[in-house]
Tab-separated table of C-alpha atoms and ligand atoms in Angstrom:
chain	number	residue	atom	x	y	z
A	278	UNK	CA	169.637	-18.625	-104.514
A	279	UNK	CA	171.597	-21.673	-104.845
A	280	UNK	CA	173.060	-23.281	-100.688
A	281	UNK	CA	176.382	-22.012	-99.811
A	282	UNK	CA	178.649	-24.877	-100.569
A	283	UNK	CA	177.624	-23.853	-104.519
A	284	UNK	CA	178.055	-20.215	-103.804
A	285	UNK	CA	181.579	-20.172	-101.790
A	286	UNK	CA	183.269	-23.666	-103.736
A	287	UNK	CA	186.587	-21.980	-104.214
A	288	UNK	CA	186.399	-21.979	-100.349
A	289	UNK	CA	185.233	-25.456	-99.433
A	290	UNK	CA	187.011	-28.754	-98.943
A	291	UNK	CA	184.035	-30.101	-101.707
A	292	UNK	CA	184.032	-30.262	-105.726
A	293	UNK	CA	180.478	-29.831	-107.349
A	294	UNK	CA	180.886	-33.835	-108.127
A	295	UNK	CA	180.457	-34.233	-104.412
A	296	UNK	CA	176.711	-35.393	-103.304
A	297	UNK	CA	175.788	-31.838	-102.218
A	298	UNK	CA	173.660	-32.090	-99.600
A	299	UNK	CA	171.726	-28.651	-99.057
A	300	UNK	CA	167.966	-26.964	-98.783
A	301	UNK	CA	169.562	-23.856	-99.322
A	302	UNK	CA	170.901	-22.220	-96.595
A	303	UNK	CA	172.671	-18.986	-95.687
A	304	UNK	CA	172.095	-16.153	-97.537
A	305	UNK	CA	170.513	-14.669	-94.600
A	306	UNK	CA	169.410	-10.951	-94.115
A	307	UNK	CA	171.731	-8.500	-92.373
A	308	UNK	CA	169.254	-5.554	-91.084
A	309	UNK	CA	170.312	-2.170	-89.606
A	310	UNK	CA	169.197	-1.964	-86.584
A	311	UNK	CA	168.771	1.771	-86.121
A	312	UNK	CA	167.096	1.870	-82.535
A	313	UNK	CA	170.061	0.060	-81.026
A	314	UNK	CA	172.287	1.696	-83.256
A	315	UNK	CA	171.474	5.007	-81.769
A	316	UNK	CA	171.763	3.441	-77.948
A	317	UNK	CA	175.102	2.186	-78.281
A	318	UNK	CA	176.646	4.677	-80.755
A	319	UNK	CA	177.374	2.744	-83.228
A	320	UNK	CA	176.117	1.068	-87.030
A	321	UNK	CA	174.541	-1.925	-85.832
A	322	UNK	CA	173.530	-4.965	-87.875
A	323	UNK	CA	171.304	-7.772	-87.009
A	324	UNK	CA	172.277	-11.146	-89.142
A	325	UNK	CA	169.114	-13.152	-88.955
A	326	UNK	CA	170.629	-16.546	-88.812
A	327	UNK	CA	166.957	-17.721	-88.081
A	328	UNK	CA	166.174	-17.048	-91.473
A	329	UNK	CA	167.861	-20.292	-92.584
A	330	UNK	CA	165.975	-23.377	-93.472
A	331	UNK	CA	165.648	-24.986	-90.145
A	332	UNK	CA	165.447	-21.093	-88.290
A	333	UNK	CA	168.680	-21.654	-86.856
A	334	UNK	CA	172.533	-21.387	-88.174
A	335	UNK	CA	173.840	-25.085	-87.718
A	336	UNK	CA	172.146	-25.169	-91.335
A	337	UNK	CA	175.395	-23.550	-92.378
A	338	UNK	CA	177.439	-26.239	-90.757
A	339	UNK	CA	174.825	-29.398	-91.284
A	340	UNK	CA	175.102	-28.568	-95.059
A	341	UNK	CA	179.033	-29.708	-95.420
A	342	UNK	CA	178.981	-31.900	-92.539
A	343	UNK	CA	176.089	-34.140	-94.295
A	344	UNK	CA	177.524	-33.972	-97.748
A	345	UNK	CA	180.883	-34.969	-96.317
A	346	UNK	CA	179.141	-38.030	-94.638
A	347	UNK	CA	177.501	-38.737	-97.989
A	348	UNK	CA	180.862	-38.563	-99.453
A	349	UNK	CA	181.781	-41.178	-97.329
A	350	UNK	CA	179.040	-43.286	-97.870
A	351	UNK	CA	177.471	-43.054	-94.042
A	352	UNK	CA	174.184	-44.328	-93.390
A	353	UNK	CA	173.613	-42.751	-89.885
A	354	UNK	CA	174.255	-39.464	-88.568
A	355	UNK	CA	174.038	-38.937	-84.967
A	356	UNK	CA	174.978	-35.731	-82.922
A	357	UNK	CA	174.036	-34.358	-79.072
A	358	UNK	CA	172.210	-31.325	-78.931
A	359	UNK	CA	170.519	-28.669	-76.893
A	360	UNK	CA	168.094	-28.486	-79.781
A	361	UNK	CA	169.101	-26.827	-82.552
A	362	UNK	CA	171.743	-28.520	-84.129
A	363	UNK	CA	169.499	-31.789	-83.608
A	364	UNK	CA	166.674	-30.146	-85.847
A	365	UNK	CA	168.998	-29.044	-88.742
A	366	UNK	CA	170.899	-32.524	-88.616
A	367	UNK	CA	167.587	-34.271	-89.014
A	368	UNK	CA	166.531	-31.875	-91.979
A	369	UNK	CA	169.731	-32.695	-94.035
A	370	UNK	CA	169.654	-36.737	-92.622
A	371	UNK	CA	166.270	-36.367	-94.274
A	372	UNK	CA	167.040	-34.862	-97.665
A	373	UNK	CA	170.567	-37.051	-97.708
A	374	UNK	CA	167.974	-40.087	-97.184
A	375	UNK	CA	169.950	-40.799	-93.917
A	376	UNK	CA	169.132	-42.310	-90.807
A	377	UNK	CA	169.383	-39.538	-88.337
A	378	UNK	CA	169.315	-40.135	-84.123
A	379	UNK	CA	169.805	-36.947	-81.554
A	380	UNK	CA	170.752	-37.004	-77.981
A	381	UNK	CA	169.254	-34.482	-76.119
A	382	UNK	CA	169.004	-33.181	-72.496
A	383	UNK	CA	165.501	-34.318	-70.965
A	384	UNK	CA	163.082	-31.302	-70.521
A	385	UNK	CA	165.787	-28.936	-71.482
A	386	UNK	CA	164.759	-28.231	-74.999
A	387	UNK	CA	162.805	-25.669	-76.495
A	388	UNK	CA	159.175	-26.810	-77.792
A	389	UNK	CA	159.823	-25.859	-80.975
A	390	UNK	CA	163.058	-27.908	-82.184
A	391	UNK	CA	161.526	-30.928	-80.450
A	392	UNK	CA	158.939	-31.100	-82.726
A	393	UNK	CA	161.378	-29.909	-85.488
A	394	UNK	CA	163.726	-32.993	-85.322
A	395	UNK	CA	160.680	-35.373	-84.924
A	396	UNK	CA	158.655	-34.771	-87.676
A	397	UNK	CA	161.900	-34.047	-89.470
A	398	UNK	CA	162.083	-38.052	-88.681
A	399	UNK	CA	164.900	-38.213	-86.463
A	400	UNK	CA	165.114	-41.185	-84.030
A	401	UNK	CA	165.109	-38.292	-80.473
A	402	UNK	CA	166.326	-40.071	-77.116
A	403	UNK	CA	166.209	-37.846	-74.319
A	404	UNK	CA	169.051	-38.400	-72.083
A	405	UNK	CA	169.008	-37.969	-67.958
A	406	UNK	CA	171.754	-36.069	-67.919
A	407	UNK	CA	173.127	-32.267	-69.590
A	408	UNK	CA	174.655	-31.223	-73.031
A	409	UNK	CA	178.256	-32.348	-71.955
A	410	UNK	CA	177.242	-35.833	-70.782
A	411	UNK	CA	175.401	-36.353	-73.834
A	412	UNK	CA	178.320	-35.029	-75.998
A	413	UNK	CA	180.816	-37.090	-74.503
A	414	UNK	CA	178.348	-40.393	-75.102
A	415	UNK	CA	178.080	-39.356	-78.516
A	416	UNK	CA	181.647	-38.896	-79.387
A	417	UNK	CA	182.430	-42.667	-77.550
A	418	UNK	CA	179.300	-44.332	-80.019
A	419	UNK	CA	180.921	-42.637	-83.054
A	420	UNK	CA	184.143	-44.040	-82.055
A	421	UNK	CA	182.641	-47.579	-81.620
A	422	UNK	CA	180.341	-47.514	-84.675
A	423	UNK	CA	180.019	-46.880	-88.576
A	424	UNK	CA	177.775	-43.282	-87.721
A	425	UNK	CA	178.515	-39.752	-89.021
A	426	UNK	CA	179.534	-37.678	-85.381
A	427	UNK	CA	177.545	-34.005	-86.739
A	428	UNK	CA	178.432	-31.881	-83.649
A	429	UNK	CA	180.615	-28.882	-84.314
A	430	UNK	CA	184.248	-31.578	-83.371
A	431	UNK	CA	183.505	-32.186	-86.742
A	432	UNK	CA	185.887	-30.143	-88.892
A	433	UNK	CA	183.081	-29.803	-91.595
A	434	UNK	CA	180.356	-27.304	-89.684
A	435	UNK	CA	183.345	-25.251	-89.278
A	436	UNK	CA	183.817	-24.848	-93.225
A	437	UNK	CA	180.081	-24.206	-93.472
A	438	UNK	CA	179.591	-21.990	-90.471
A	439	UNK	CA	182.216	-19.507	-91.694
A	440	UNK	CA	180.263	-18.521	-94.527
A	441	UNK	CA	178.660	-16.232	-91.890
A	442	UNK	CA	181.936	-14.192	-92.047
A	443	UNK	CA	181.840	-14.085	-95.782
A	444	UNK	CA	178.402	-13.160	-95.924
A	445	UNK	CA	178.575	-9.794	-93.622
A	446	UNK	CA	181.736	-8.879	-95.468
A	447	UNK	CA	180.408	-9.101	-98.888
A	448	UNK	CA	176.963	-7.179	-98.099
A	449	UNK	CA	178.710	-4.172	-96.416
A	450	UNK	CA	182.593	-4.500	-96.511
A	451	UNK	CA	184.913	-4.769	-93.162
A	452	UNK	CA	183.289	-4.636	-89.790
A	453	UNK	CA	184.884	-3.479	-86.257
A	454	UNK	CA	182.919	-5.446	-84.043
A	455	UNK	CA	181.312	-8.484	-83.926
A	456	UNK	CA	179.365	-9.731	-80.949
A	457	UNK	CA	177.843	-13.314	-80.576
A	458	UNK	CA	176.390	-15.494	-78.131
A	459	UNK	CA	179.017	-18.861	-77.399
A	460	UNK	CA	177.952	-22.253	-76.000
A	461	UNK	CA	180.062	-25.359	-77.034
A	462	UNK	CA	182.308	-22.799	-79.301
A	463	UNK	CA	182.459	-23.952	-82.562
A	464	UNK	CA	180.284	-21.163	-84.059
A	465	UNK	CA	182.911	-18.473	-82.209
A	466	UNK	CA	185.693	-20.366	-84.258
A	467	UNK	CA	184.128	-20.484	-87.572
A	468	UNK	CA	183.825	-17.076	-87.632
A	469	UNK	CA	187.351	-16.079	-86.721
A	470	UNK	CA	188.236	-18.926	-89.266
A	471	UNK	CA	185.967	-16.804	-92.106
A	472	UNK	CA	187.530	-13.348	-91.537
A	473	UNK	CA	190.913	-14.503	-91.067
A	474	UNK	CA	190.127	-16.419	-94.467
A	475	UNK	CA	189.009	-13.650	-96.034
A	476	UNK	CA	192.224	-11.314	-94.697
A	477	UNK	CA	194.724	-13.898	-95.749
A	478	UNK	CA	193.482	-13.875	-99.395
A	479	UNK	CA	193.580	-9.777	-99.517
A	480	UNK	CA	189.833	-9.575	-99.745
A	481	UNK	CA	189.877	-7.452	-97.126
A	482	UNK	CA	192.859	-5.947	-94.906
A	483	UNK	CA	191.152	-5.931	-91.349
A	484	UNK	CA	189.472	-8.411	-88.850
A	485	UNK	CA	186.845	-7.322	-86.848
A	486	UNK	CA	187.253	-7.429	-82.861
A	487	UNK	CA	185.055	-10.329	-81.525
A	488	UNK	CA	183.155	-10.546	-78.591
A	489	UNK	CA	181.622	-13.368	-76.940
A	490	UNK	CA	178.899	-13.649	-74.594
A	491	UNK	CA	177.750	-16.620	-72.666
A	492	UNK	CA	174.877	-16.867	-69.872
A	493	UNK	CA	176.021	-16.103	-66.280
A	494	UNK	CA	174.716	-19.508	-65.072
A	495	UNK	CA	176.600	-21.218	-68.067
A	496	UNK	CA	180.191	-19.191	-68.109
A	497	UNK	CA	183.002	-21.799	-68.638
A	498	UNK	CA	185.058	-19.467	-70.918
A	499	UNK	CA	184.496	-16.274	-68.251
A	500	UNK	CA	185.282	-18.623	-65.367
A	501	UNK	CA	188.387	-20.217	-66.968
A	502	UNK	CA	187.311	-23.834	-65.655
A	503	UNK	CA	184.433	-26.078	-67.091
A	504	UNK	CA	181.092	-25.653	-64.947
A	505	UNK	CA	179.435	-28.997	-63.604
A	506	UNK	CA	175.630	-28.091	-63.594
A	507	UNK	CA	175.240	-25.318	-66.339
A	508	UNK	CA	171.815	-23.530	-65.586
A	509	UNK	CA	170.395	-20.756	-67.906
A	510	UNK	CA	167.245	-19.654	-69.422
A	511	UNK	CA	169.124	-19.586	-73.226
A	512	UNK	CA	168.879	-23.599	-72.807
A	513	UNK	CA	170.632	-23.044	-76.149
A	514	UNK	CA	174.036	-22.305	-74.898
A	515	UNK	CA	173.165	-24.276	-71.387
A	516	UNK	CA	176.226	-25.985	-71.483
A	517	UNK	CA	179.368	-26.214	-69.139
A	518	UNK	CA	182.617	-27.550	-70.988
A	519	UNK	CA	182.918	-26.270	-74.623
A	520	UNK	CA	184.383	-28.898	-77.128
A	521	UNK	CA	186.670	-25.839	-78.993
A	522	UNK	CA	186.943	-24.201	-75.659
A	523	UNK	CA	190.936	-23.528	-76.968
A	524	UNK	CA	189.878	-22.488	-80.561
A	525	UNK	CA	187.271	-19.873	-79.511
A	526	UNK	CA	190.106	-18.765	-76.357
A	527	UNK	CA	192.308	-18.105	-79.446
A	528	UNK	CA	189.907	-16.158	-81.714
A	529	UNK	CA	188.876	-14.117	-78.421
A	530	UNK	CA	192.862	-13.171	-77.806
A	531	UNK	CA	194.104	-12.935	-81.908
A	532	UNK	CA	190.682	-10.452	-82.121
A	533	UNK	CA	192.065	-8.671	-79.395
A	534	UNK	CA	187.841	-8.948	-78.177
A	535	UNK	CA	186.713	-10.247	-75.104
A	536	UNK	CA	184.607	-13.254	-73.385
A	537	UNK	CA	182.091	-12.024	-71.001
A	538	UNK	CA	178.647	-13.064	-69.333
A	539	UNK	CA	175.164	-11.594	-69.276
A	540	UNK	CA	172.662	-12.779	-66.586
A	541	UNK	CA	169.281	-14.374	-67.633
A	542	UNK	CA	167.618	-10.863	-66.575
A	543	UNK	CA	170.121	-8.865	-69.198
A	544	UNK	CA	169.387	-11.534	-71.788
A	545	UNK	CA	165.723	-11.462	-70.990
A	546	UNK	CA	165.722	-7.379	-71.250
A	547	UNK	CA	167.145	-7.740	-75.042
A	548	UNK	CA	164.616	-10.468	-75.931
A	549	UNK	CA	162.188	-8.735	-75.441
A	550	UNK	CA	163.480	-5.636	-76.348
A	551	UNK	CA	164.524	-6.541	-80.416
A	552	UNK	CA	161.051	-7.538	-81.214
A	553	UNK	CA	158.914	-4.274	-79.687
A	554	UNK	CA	161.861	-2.250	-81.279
A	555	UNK	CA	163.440	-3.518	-83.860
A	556	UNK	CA	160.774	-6.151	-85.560
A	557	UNK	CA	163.058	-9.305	-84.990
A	558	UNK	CA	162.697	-11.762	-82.539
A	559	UNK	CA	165.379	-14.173	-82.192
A	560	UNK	CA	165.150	-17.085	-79.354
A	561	UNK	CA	167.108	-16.354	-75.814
A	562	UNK	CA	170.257	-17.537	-76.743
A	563	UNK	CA	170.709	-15.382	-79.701
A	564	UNK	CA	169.660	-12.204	-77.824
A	565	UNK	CA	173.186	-12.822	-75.277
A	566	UNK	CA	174.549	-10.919	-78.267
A	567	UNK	CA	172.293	-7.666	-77.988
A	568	UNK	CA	172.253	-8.349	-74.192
A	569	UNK	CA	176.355	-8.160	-74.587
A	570	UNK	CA	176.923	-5.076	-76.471
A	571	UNK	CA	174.156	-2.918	-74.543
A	572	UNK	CA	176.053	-4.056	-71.530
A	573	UNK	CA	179.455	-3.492	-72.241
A	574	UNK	CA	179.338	-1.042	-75.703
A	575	UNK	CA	181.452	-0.702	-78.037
A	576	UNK	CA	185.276	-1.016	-76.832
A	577	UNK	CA	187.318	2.509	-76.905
A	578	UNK	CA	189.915	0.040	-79.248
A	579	UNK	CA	186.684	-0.712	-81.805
A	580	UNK	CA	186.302	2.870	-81.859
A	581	UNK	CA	189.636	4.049	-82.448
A	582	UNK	CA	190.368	1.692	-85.189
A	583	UNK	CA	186.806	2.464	-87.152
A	584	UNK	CA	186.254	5.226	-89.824
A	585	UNK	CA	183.381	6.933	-88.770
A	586	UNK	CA	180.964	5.291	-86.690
A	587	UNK	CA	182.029	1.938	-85.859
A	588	UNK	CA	180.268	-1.060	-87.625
A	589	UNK	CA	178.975	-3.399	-85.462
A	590	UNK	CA	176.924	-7.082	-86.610
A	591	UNK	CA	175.286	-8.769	-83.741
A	592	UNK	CA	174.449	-12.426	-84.341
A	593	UNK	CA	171.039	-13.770	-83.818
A	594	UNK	CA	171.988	-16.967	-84.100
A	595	UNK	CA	167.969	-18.404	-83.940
A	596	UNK	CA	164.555	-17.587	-84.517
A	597	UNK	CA	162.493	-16.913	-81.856
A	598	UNK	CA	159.565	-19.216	-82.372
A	599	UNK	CA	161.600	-22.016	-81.872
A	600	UNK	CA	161.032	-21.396	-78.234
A	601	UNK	CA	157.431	-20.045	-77.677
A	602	UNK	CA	157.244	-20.928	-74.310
A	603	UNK	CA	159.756	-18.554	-72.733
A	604	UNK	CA	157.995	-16.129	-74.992
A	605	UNK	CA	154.371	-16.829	-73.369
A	606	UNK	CA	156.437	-16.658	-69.408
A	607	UNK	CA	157.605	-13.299	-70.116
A	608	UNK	CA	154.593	-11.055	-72.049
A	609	UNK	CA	151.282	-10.068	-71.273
A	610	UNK	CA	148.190	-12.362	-71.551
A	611	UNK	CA	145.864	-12.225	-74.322
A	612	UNK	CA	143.009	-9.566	-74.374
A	613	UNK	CA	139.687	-11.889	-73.995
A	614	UNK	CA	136.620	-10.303	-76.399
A	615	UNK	CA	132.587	-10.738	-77.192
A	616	UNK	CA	131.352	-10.483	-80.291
A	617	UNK	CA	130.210	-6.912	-79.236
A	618	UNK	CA	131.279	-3.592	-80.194
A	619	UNK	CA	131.724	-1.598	-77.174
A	620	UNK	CA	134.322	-4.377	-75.847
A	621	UNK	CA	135.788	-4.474	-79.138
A	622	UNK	CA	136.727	-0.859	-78.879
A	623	UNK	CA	138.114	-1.080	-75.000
A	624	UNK	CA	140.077	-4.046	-75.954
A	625	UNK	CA	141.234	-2.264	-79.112
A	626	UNK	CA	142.039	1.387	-77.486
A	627	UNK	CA	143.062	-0.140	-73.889
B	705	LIG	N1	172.766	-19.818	-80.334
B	705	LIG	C1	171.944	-20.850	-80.562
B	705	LIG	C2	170.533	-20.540	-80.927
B	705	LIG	C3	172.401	-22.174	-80.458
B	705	LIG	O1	171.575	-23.172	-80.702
B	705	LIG	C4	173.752	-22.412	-80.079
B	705	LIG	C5	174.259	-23.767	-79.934
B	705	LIG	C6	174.568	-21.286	-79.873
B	705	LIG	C7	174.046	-20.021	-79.999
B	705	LIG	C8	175.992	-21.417	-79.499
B	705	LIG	O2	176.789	-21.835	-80.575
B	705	LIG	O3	177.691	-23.898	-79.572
B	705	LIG	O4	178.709	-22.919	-81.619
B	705	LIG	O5	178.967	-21.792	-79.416
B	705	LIG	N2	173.554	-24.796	-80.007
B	705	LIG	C9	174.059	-26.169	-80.005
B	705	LIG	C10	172.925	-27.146	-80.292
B	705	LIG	C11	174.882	-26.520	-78.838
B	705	LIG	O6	173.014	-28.305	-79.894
B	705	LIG	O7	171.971	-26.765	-80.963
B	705	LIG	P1	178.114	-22.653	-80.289
């Protein structure tokens, strides 16, 4: 399956002369989900963004962004990150044969996309300070130097990151609902930007209703005024001012959906719950989605509009084993065994 600048070119701001940079990404499974389906009332789909190269969507977004910098002849990419964005940014540095440096919050990211972005061969500084801090630095340095800025201000994830829209349309036509977990909003606004793409050119003739969830601890949007000291167990979407804070307001209102919060206990409760149930297991962030809809449902408007039972994708934005240690905090231990067979069988049958 070729990557999805290749697959959508008639929608990208590229040519197939440009230096595509790309491991291909997207393409991503969208599974019914028929246990949460029948708790919510609705056809629910998972899209298993963790299914992309680097287990995470940003590939979608790191794709463009790193061929346009190739374009442009950069040497350095650079980008702050709560983790993920830093891993897929040093994948595609690394194909592009770029030097690739990350900026992220000390102690505050999962295990997993630490070790991703350094043996991806990224140059990882670990800054005493939070997401927006480390945002803000970055977005001064790429002002003051010749380096690639790969955070989701950059115009280019957007064009990748849309593809997500295309994707769900094309596998099973116009949805009514979309939920999806929101941190520094650009993923919120790529969407909107794909189905509103997709609507304007008659491929379809409706836009789903969007709804976006952030953590409790980490609720800018919900509060209506940046938050100083974001705290959250997602430490995905632990972050307090949004760069597209206006963009995703505007795809929230034109979607006539709604930005809301789930606690770390709600969030907690659907991360665990997708994997015993449903077979997926996405990392804490991603699960704000699930969390979301078996929170607030379906709204009465998603309903109304559907034909049928309303159609509903959640997006699980990353793979769970990018953060194993919040997996280990919240299940049981391991069973410990002797080579015997009467412990075998009470450790087998409990
Ligand atoms: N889910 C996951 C797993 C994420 O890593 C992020 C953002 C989001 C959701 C929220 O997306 O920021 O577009 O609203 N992660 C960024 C990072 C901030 O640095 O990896 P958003």
């Amino acid at each position: 399956m070729a990557g999805l600048i290749e697959r959508f070119i008639d929608r990208m701001p590229f040519t197939m002369d440009d230096p595509i940079v790309s491991i291909e990404e997207g393409s991503t499974p969208l599974v019914p989900a028929p246990r949460l389906s029948d708790r919510v009332d609705a056809d629910v789909f998972l899209k298993i963004e963790g299914s992309n190269p680097t287990g995470s969507f940003k590939d979608r977004g790191m794709t463009c962004a790193v061929t346009a910098a190739a374009r442009e002849g950069a040497e350095t990419v650079v980008c702050a990150s709560t983790g993920n964005t830093a891993a897929s940014a040093a994948a595609y540095a690394a194909r592009a044969g770029m030097t690739c440096a990350v900026l992220v919050p000390e102690g505050k990211i999962a295990a997993g996309k630490l070790a991703q972005a350094l043996i991806y061969g990224a140059r990882v500084i670990s800054l005493n300070g939070n997401f927006d801090v480390a945002l803000q630095l970055v977005r001064d340095l790429a002002d003051q130097h010749p380096i690639s800025l790969v955070n989701s201000v950059n115009d280019f994830r957007l064009e990748g990151q849309k593809t997500g829209a295309f994707e769900i349309v094309d596998a099973i036509g116009p949805i009514d609902l979309m939920t999806i977990p929101v941190g520094n909003a650009g993923n919120i606004t790529a969407y909107w930007k794909g189905y509103k793409e997709y609507n304007d050119s008659g491929v379809v003739d409706s836009v789903p209703e969007l709804n976006g969830y952030q953590a409790a601890g980490a609720a800018p949007l919900v509060e209506g005024k940046p938050v100083a000291n974001p705290e959250t167990v997602a430490s995905a979407i632990r972050i307090g001012n949004p760069a597209r804070w206006e963009e995703a307001m505007a795809a929230i209102t034109e979607s006539r959906g709604a930005i809301r919060a789930v606690t770390d206990a709600e969030i907690l409760d659907a991360y665990k719950w997708l994997p015993a149930n449903e077979g997926v297991f996405c990392e804490p962030a991603s699960a704000a989605s699930v969390a979301g809809l078996l929170k607030f449902g379906v709204s009465d408007a998603a309903r109304e509009t559907a034909d049928g039972r309303p159609k509903v994708v959640c997006i699980l934005t990353g793979n769970g084993l990018k953060d194993p240690d919040t997996a280990f905090d919240n299940v049981g231990s391991v069973i410990p065994c002797e080579p015997e067979m009467d412990q075998l069988v009470k450790a087998v049958l409990g």
